[in-house]
Amino acid sequence: MPAISLQNIAKSFGETRALAGASLHCELGEIHAIVGENGSGKSTLAKIISGVALPDAGKVDVLGHAPTTPAEAIAAGISTIYQEIMVAEELTVWENTFAGTDGLWRRKTTTAEKKRLARETLLRLAEVDIDPDTPVSALPLSVKQWIVIARAVLQKPKLLIFDESSAALDLEATNRLHKEMLALKEAGSCVLLVTHRIAELVKITDSATVLSDGKTVGRLEKSEITEKNLLRLMSADERHSAAGKRENSVISTAHKPALEACNVQLAANAWPLDFKVHAGEIVGIAGLDGAGQSEFVSILAGITPAPAGKVQVWGASTVSHEITSLADAEAAGITYVSGDRKKEGLFPNLSILENFGLALYDRMASRFGVIDRTQLSAAFDDEELRLSIKYGDRSDKITTLSGGNQQKVLIARAFALSPKVIILNDPARGVDIGTKQDLYTHLRDFASNGGAVVYLSTEIEEFLNFADRADVFFEGGIFASFDQGAITEDNLLAAMFGQTKPIVFDEDTGTEGVA
Amino acid sequence: MDQPIDINRKEVRMPTNKTGLARVLRSDAKGLLIGAALLVALFTVASILVDGFASANNIRSILLLAAFLGLASLGQTMVATIGGLDLSIPFVIGASNILLAYLFGTSVPAPLALLIIAVMGAAIGFLNGVLSYKIQGQALILTLGVGFAVVGGAQIFTTLGSQYSGTVFSQVPAWFSNIASISGTTFGLQFPPVIAIWMLVAFTLIYWINRTKSGRAIYAIGGNRTAAARLRISEFRTWVSTYTISGLTAAITGCLLLGFSGGGFVGVGDPYLFTTVAAVVVGGTSLLGGSGGYGATIIGVLVLQVLTSFLVGMGLNYAAQQTVFGLLILPMVALYARSPHIRYQI
Amino acid sequence: MLSNRLSHLWVPLGLVLILGIMAAVRAPQTFTYVGLAGALLVAAPLILAAVAITPIAIAGRGGVDLSIGPLIGFVNVTIVVWLSENGITHPILVFAYAILAACAWQMLLAAFIIFVRISPIIASLAGFMILQGVNLVILSRPGGVAPEWLGNWGWGTELLSPVLYILLAAFAIWFLFQRTAMFQHIRLMGADERTAYTSGVDIIKARFAAHLMAGVFAGLAALCLTGLIGSGDPTQGNTLTLQAITALVLGGTSLAGGKGGITGSVLGAVAMYLVFVVLSSFNFGAISGFMTQLLYGLMLVFALLVALVTTAPRTRAA
């Protein structure tokens, strides 16, 4: 019996087309994966199966149902673990574990039984003994993740969907999770996996559906699921060819670095970090989610002050200036571009021009604070040409643009400040290949004109032929640093898991080599 | 590299420009358009149904009352633009009304008295802003509490040594009465100066909001607080200053209402409790923050005043008017301030 | 862990104790048999109003029912004008009407919040305006006569009165409701609506249920108010809104949702009543009304700030 059968699914969110012609087929008793690069529609497809999103067109058959709400899906035996950890922080562990399991009015399990089961299940899954009456807000992220997994597992689902949900878990925990998935598979259920972890896919999946630009472009059987195949499919080939090769640049390390971090600690007892980026250099930053790389770039950009150690720039003389705030960063010519546009970049209520201009008002206002519109428009014209931003009218709302063009406006905003150092936090998230290419070209020009670039990415392929150096984070510290020649998928991936040799996923050897 | 860009831009520009009306209806100007249409329709219907509705006298009185409501709603608009609400406005109006009357009864020179009240209003607004900053979701309740305390305090202050509770009698200077009473004249012209004052304030405010750094900061905060913080726009400063402006304009409204009525009465602010919110909403400022503006509120104010005058002309009393206002708010909020379905929040 | 769940009760409990002692010193007659009977009668509408808005606050989305006061007023004037004046005075009919009318309004409000998706506070704000006007249209000034049996409650000389039984019944209803799975659903929804939705809770029914409970208590509050004043008053109810919200916040129910219960609201309402008792024991003369107003305002601000301090490490509400 097929567990899932989706045919020609289409789904748009406003102007953005998430899915167009996506199909998926998998059987009970197998572990199936959805693979594809960022923004290819994997999560949307998972949401359609779990009843959160409704398809615009296409045929949905999941365990004989077409769920229109999560409640319907759960009733049909479909449990989902969402990308975001869905817990009510103020409620207790047992309340969160058994969320939604009771009837509308009548309890199906007594409270005592719920507490016992919650404790037992978390002991088994997370290998920690937690008082079930503890409020969830007091627990670390990984335990919250296990609570959500426990909630799904306790529902004894016939189909379990994991949407990128192992991000908060370390390697050992991931292996325990795999055991749990295999047990479900043995019991005749189907597990659907949406993940970026290539090694994870190779290890446990039986088949995979490949998405690209919202369309199913292929299906892989067990024997075809190899690292090489997956990498080729996940990152679009055109990009590698079209991006061209970056000239080997010679960076003079004799000069003072453009930006430097000395003995920075991300938490009280974390490894102290040293980090340098020179003028003309592009430094890539990688790491698994939660390895500390996001926090680190926030500190570099002056958004959060370093808990310990210091970030500094060198002036024309030998005097250093410490960066502890956004004001310091701006004075030192450091700008920041976030990939999380919605959260920390866009003003959805404002026009394209204003989204660009807000950062410049300080410089382009008269003594009384009146904004010089002519000057602003001219600045926009310059950046628009360089980044080839496509738009209708500059007074249109920014939300009328595609994701890629929105991101271009935000990048233009950063460049318009004529920075010395630009820090990008996963800027290519959810943007199309064309935008990525424009971005790479732009950053290369910037670097060759003496700018310094710090580029955090969740897709390690982005660094190939692009970065001069790649620093890989692991458990709150820089685990390894690779020079241009040594930047390979294998090396980076191994380092992300804290290993010095290319990684092999296995519960027996998984914890070896972890420092 | 330059060649394909022009082509691309033309391609994209063409379709978005093709229907002007559709574009306006998708934009923020939608509120202004709907509001203005509503205003014209109401006025036309009222002129037909009510005798003398379009007379100079009636229009003058509509504009006069609109000036008070417009000034009272100014702060509410600013606060709503950053996603808050200020329910202390009616209480500040009432308190400043009786306090000014009280001061007019003492030896304090009139201009100084006005200044004292204005500073007091701004201080209350400042307090509102500071106290509610950390509990923005509950700003509405907090300002209600502050308002209650303020009006209680003001009454205690003015009642001590007087036997008329809630009402203060004193001589209002003639020049001050002229500003706000229906028979007032502006440079010899037959309309009260308060209407001109309102227009001047409105013009200045709109210019400030649209053309200056600090004005745009309000919209940046209303649109995305985190993104604004990244651009070093202070949420605290913006939040507190909008509330301060709200307190200040409420106090000024209270003073002007004293000129209008001639006697201090604490209940003078009561009709403004929800009417200011109604004016903001009917104009099309979303209570979720980030959109709308004072231009929209002016339309909202005029709609409400024309409607009030119309309802009075039709013989409806104050109670019925309140009901109609309440009924008007719901569809307007439904039009501008709906939150997305929960499935789009996951 | 029980202490953790009840920690929000310390502030209102302390307040009630301090004010209780002050009242005992300043106005000892409050604690006589007749005094308590009177106190119960006067405080009952506020207590029930505070209880009524509790489930709505727990259900989240910053839901504070501003319309609660005018709703109680609406039921009050309609009992007098629509029922009593038309000879419909049978207790069962009046009880049924009061509860059904209040529930119907709450269902309407809930439907607006759920299906039109506007913020609860705005929906209830509009509701306040509408009902406030409607009440005045139905009855332009205080007057009319309540059904005789109901008006007799207003003597307030017996402690074991219908008012006491109504309060006890309300507590019993809440106690039973609290033990249902539905209450758990409402708490979960209030604490994190997305978690509730994705884990299969029927959030539409849960929100309706919260409002339904509010309707039941609001109906009972209106009966107590009608008993207290023995007539219809179109504006009396309005003042209950602010007082009930103050009592709710004093009682430690978070306006952010997911947290709280009626014990806190009842304590908060009792504290409000005691403030009134203590204040009236002073001879403030003409300003006593203003004094109460000032203190209620300050108490509300104080309660909000206390709630802010005690729940300081909160994640940002979405």
mmCIF file of N, CA and C in Angstrom, chain C residues 125-201:
data_model
loop_
_atom_site.group_PDB
_atom_site.id
_atom_site.type_symbol
_atom_site.label_atom_id
_atom_site.label_comp_id
_atom_site.label_asym_id
_atom_site.label_seq_id
_atom_site.Cartn_x
_atom_site.Cartn_y
_atom_site.Cartn_z
ATOM 1 N N LEU C 125 -13.517 45.881 21.874
ATOM 2 C CA LEU C 125 -13.627 47.343 21.953
ATOM 3 C C LEU C 125 -14.849 47.824 21.156
ATOM 4 N N ALA C 126 -14.967 47.307 19.954
ATOM 5 C CA ALA C 126 -16.139 47.644 19.149
ATOM 6 C C ALA C 126 -17.396 47.156 19.861
ATOM 7 N N GLY C 127 -17.277 45.963 20.464
ATOM 8 C CA GLY C 127 -18.407 45.408 21.220
ATOM 9 C C GLY C 127 -18.819 46.324 22.359
ATOM 10 N N PHE C 128 -17.829 46.877 23.034
ATOM 11 C CA PHE C 128 -18.101 47.807 24.133
ATOM 12 C C PHE C 128 -18.953 48.968 23.627
ATOM 13 N N MET C 129 -18.502 49.573 22.506
ATOM 14 C CA MET C 129 -19.220 50.737 21.967
ATOM 15 C C MET C 129 -20.644 50.378 21.565
ATOM 16 N N ILE C 130 -20.761 49.229 20.893
ATOM 17 C CA ILE C 130 -22.080 48.836 20.398
ATOM 18 C C ILE C 130 -23.035 48.609 21.560
ATOM 19 N N LEU C 131 -22.600 47.783 22.522
ATOM 20 C CA LEU C 131 -23.504 47.441 23.624
ATOM 21 C C LEU C 131 -23.814 48.656 24.509
ATOM 22 N N GLN C 132 -22.785 49.503 24.700
ATOM 23 C CA GLN C 132 -22.982 50.698 25.505
ATOM 24 C C GLN C 132 -24.127 51.525 24.914
ATOM 25 N N GLY C 133 -24.099 51.682 23.590
ATOM 26 C CA GLY C 133 -25.166 52.429 22.926
ATOM 27 C C GLY C 133 -26.489 51.696 22.985
ATOM 28 N N VAL C 134 -26.460 50.404 22.698
ATOM 29 C CA VAL C 134 -27.684 49.598 22.682
ATOM 30 C C VAL C 134 -28.366 49.667 24.051
ATOM 31 N N ASN C 135 -27.565 49.545 25.120
ATOM 32 C CA ASN C 135 -28.144 49.590 26.465
ATOM 33 C C ASN C 135 -28.922 50.884 26.687
ATOM 34 N N LEU C 136 -28.333 51.998 26.227
ATOM 35 C CA LEU C 136 -29.000 53.286 26.421
ATOM 36 C C LEU C 136 -30.245 53.403 25.554
ATOM 37 N N VAL C 137 -30.226 52.760 24.407
ATOM 38 C CA VAL C 137 -31.410 52.793 23.540
ATOM 39 C C VAL C 137 -32.546 52.008 24.191
ATOM 40 N N ILE C 138 -32.175 50.853 24.797
ATOM 41 C CA ILE C 138 -33.200 50.028 25.432
ATOM 42 C C ILE C 138 -33.777 50.728 26.660
ATOM 43 N N LEU C 139 -32.893 51.331 27.439
ATOM 44 C CA LEU C 139 -33.328 51.989 28.673
ATOM 45 C C LEU C 139 -32.503 53.259 28.804
ATOM 46 N N SER C 140 -33.131 54.409 28.623
ATOM 47 C CA SER C 140 -32.323 55.629 28.521
ATOM 48 C C SER C 140 -31.816 56.104 29.881
ATOM 49 N N ARG C 141 -32.517 55.765 30.954
ATOM 50 C CA ARG C 141 -32.016 56.151 32.281
ATOM 51 C C ARG C 141 -32.382 55.055 33.269
ATOM 52 N N PRO C 142 -31.656 54.978 34.405
ATOM 53 C CA PRO C 142 -31.929 53.908 35.377
ATOM 54 C C PRO C 142 -33.407 53.871 35.731
ATOM 55 N N GLY C 143 -33.949 52.678 35.806
ATOM 56 C CA GLY C 143 -35.357 52.568 36.138
ATOM 57 C C GLY C 143 -35.851 51.155 35.948
ATOM 58 N N GLY C 144 -37.166 51.000 35.973
ATOM 59 C CA GLY C 144 -37.758 49.682 35.824
ATOM 60 C C GLY C 144 -37.622 48.886 37.108
ATOM 61 N N VAL C 145 -38.274 47.747 37.117
ATOM 62 C CA VAL C 145 -38.250 46.917 38.322
ATOM 63 C C VAL C 145 -37.833 45.500 37.948
ATOM 64 N N ALA C 146 -36.923 44.953 38.721
ATOM 65 C CA ALA C 146 -36.498 43.574 38.500
ATOM 66 C C ALA C 146 -37.591 42.636 38.981
ATOM 67 N N PRO C 147 -37.617 41.394 38.499
ATOM 68 C CA PRO C 147 -38.570 40.429 39.052
ATOM 69 C C PRO C 147 -38.439 40.406 40.574
ATOM 70 N N GLU C 148 -39.573 40.251 41.232
ATOM 71 C CA GLU C 148 -39.588 40.443 42.676
ATOM 72 C C GLU C 148 -38.577 39.559 43.403
ATOM 73 N N TRP C 149 -38.568 38.268 43.036
ATOM 74 C CA TRP C 149 -37.658 37.344 43.745
ATOM 75 C C TRP C 149 -36.195 37.778 43.589
ATOM 76 N N LEU C 150 -35.916 38.363 42.424
ATOM 77 C CA LEU C 150 -34.534 38.793 42.162
ATOM 78 C C LEU C 150 -34.228 40.065 42.943
ATOM 79 N N GLY C 151 -35.195 40.964 42.963
ATOM 80 C CA GLY C 151 -35.014 42.221 43.686
ATOM 81 C C GLY C 151 -34.822 41.987 45.177
ATOM 82 N N ASN C 152 -35.435 40.894 45.671
ATOM 83 C CA ASN C 152 -35.324 40.604 47.099
ATOM 84 C C ASN C 152 -33.910 40.237 47.528
ATOM 85 N N TRP C 153 -33.079 39.835 46.531
ATOM 86 C CA TRP C 153 -31.686 39.519 46.891
ATOM 87 C C TRP C 153 -31.001 40.750 47.466
ATOM 88 N N GLY C 154 -31.496 41.900 47.037
ATOM 89 C CA GLY C 154 -30.829 43.154 47.350
ATOM 90 C C GLY C 154 -30.896 43.560 48.814
ATOM 91 N N TRP C 155 -31.676 42.831 49.608
ATOM 92 C CA TRP C 155 -31.695 43.190 51.036
ATOM 93 C C TRP C 155 -30.344 42.866 51.661
ATOM 94 N N GLY C 156 -29.774 41.774 51.199
ATOM 95 C CA GLY C 156 -28.418 41.437 51.630
ATOM 96 C C GLY C 156 -28.228 41.281 53.115
ATOM 97 N N THR C 157 -29.212 40.681 53.786
ATOM 98 C CA THR C 157 -29.064 40.514 55.223
ATOM 99 C C THR C 157 -28.709 39.081 55.590
ATOM 100 N N GLU C 158 -28.873 38.183 54.663
ATOM 101 C CA GLU C 158 -28.578 36.771 54.940
ATOM 102 C C GLU C 158 -27.310 36.353 54.223
ATOM 103 N N LEU C 159 -26.427 35.695 54.930
ATOM 104 C CA LEU C 159 -25.201 35.227 54.293
ATOM 105 C C LEU C 159 -25.502 34.051 53.369
ATOM 106 N N LEU C 160 -26.384 33.167 53.852
ATOM 107 C CA LEU C 160 -26.736 32.000 53.030
ATOM 108 C C LEU C 160 -27.807 32.408 52.019
ATOM 109 N N SER C 161 -27.420 33.239 51.084
ATOM 110 C CA SER C 161 -28.370 33.817 50.137
ATOM 111 C C SER C 161 -28.167 33.202 48.765
ATOM 112 N N PRO C 162 -29.105 33.470 47.855
ATOM 113 C CA PRO C 162 -28.935 32.981 46.471
ATOM 114 C C PRO C 162 -27.621 33.448 45.861
ATOM 115 N N VAL C 163 -27.171 34.643 46.239
ATOM 116 C CA VAL C 163 -25.922 35.160 45.682
ATOM 117 C C VAL C 163 -24.764 34.230 46.038
ATOM 118 N N LEU C 164 -24.766 33.787 47.310
ATOM 119 C CA LEU C 164 -23.716 32.860 47.739
ATOM 120 C C LEU C 164 -23.794 31.569 46.929
ATOM 121 N N TYR C 165 -25.030 31.083 46.744
ATOM 122 C CA TYR C 165 -25.183 29.828 46.004
ATOM 123 C C TYR C 165 -24.713 29.998 44.558
ATOM 124 N N ILE C 166 -25.003 31.158 43.995
ATOM 125 C CA ILE C 166 -24.556 31.395 42.618
ATOM 126 C C ILE C 166 -23.033 31.373 42.550
ATOM 127 N N LEU C 167 -22.404 32.031 43.510
ATOM 128 C CA LEU C 167 -20.937 32.041 43.526
ATOM 129 C C LEU C 167 -20.404 30.620 43.664
ATOM 130 N N LEU C 168 -21.015 29.864 44.592
ATOM 131 C CA LEU C 168 -20.555 28.490 44.788
ATOM 132 C C LEU C 168 -20.761 27.674 43.520
ATOM 133 N N ALA C 169 -21.900 27.891 42.882
ATOM 134 C CA ALA C 169 -22.175 27.156 41.640
ATOM 135 C C ALA C 169 -21.142 27.521 40.583
ATOM 136 N N ALA C 170 -20.800 28.819 40.522
ATOM 137 C CA ALA C 170 -19.805 29.258 39.535
ATOM 138 C C ALA C 170 -18.464 28.579 39.791
ATOM 139 N N PHE C 171 -18.076 28.516 41.075
ATOM 140 C CA PHE C 171 -16.809 27.870 41.397
ATOM 141 C C PHE C 171 -16.869 26.386 41.017
ATOM 142 N N ALA C 172 -18.013 25.770 41.289
ATOM 143 C CA ALA C 172 -18.152 24.346 40.971
ATOM 144 C C ALA C 172 -18.035 24.122 39.466
ATOM 145 N N ILE C 173 -18.699 24.996 38.698
ATOM 146 C CA ILE C 173 -18.624 24.862 37.242
ATOM 147 C C ILE C 173 -17.173 24.971 36.793
ATOM 148 N N TRP C 174 -16.488 25.959 37.338
ATOM 149 C CA TRP C 174 -15.086 26.155 36.941
ATOM 150 C C TRP C 174 -14.238 24.940 37.327
ATOM 151 N N PHE C 175 -14.493 24.423 38.551
ATOM 152 C CA PHE C 175 -13.718 23.288 39.023
ATOM 153 C C PHE C 175 -13.881 22.111 38.053
ATOM 154 N N LEU C 176 -15.119 21.870 37.661
ATOM 155 C CA LEU C 176 -15.368 20.763 36.730
ATOM 156 C C LEU C 176 -14.733 21.043 35.379
ATOM 157 N N PHE C 177 -14.885 22.270 34.929
ATOM 158 C CA PHE C 177 -14.346 22.647 33.616
ATOM 159 C C PHE C 177 -12.829 22.468 33.591
ATOM 160 N N GLN C 178 -12.211 22.826 34.706
ATOM 161 C CA GLN C 178 -10.763 22.744 34.801
ATOM 162 C C GLN C 178 -10.264 21.308 34.665
ATOM 163 N N ARG C 179 -11.131 20.371 34.977
ATOM 164 C CA ARG C 179 -10.711 18.978 34.912
ATOM 165 C C ARG C 179 -10.913 18.365 33.526
ATOM 166 N N THR C 180 -11.495 19.118 32.630
ATOM 167 C CA THR C 180 -11.726 18.549 31.299
ATOM 168 C C THR C 180 -10.475 18.709 30.437
ATOM 169 N N ALA C 181 -10.442 17.933 29.377
ATOM 170 C CA ALA C 181 -9.338 18.058 28.418
ATOM 171 C C ALA C 181 -9.426 19.418 27.723
ATOM 172 N N MET C 182 -10.659 19.934 27.589
ATOM 173 C CA MET C 182 -10.837 21.212 26.905
ATOM 174 C C MET C 182 -10.051 22.322 27.572
ATOM 175 N N PHE C 183 -10.048 22.328 28.907
ATOM 176 C CA PHE C 183 -9.319 23.372 29.618
ATOM 177 C C PHE C 183 -7.835 23.302 29.264
ATOM 178 N N GLN C 184 -7.335 22.084 29.185
ATOM 179 C CA GLN C 184 -5.939 21.871 28.808
ATOM 180 C C GLN C 184 -5.681 22.418 27.397
ATOM 181 N N HIS C 185 -6.641 22.145 26.497
ATOM 182 C CA HIS C 185 -6.500 22.651 25.128
ATOM 183 C C HIS C 185 -6.433 24.173 25.121
ATOM 184 N N ILE C 186 -7.304 24.808 25.923
ATOM 185 C CA ILE C 186 -7.348 26.272 25.944
ATOM 186 C C ILE C 186 -6.038 26.828 26.492
ATOM 187 N N ARG C 187 -5.527 26.181 27.544
ATOM 188 C CA ARG C 187 -4.239 26.619 28.099
ATOM 189 C C ARG C 187 -3.121 26.511 27.067
ATOM 190 N N LEU C 188 -3.111 25.380 26.385
ATOM 191 C CA LEU C 188 -2.065 25.161 25.378
ATOM 192 C C LEU C 188 -2.186 26.196 24.264
ATOM 193 N N MET C 189 -3.412 26.422 23.819
ATOM 194 C CA MET C 189 -3.647 27.401 22.750
ATOM 195 C C MET C 189 -3.206 28.791 23.198
ATOM 196 N N GLY C 190 -3.526 29.133 24.452
ATOM 197 C CA GLY C 190 -3.149 30.444 24.954
ATOM 198 C C GLY C 190 -1.643 30.595 25.075
ATOM 199 N N ALA C 191 -0.977 29.520 25.488
ATOM 200 C CA ALA C 191 0.468 29.591 25.677
ATOM 201 C C ALA C 191 1.182 29.623 24.333
ATOM 202 N N ASP C 192 0.713 28.838 23.376
ATOM 203 C CA ASP C 192 1.330 28.814 22.056
ATOM 204 C C ASP C 192 0.340 28.239 21.059
ATOM 205 N N GLU C 193 -0.299 29.137 20.333
ATOM 206 C CA GLU C 193 -1.377 28.707 19.454
ATOM 207 C C GLU C 193 -0.875 27.800 18.336
ATOM 208 N N ARG C 194 0.342 28.067 17.848
ATOM 209 C CA ARG C 194 0.845 27.246 16.743
ATOM 210 C C ARG C 194 1.142 25.832 17.197
ATOM 211 N N THR C 195 1.655 25.710 18.430
ATOM 212 C CA THR C 195 1.881 24.367 18.957
ATOM 213 C C THR C 195 0.551 23.637 19.073
ATOM 214 N N ALA C 196 -0.449 24.333 19.588
ATOM 215 C CA ALA C 196 -1.762 23.708 19.738
ATOM 216 C C ALA C 196 -2.297 23.272 18.374
ATOM 217 N N TYR C 197 -2.190 24.147 17.400
ATOM 218 C CA TYR C 197 -2.746 23.845 16.072
ATOM 219 C C TYR C 197 -2.024 22.660 15.439
ATOM 220 N N THR C 198 -0.692 22.691 15.499
ATOM 221 C CA THR C 198 0.050 21.623 14.821
ATOM 222 C C THR C 198 -0.021 20.307 15.581
ATOM 223 N N SER C 199 -0.359 20.336 16.885
ATOM 224 C CA SER C 199 -0.471 19.043 17.550
ATOM 225 C C SER C 199 -1.916 18.549 17.541
ATOM 226 N N GLY C 200 -2.739 19.154 16.717
ATOM 227 C CA GLY C 200 -4.050 18.588 16.444
ATOM 228 C C GLY C 200 -5.174 19.090 17.322
ATOM 229 N N VAL C 201 -4.913 20.118 18.138
ATOM 230 C CA VAL C 201 -5.991 20.676 18.953
ATOM 231 C C VAL C 201 -6.942 21.443 18.036
#
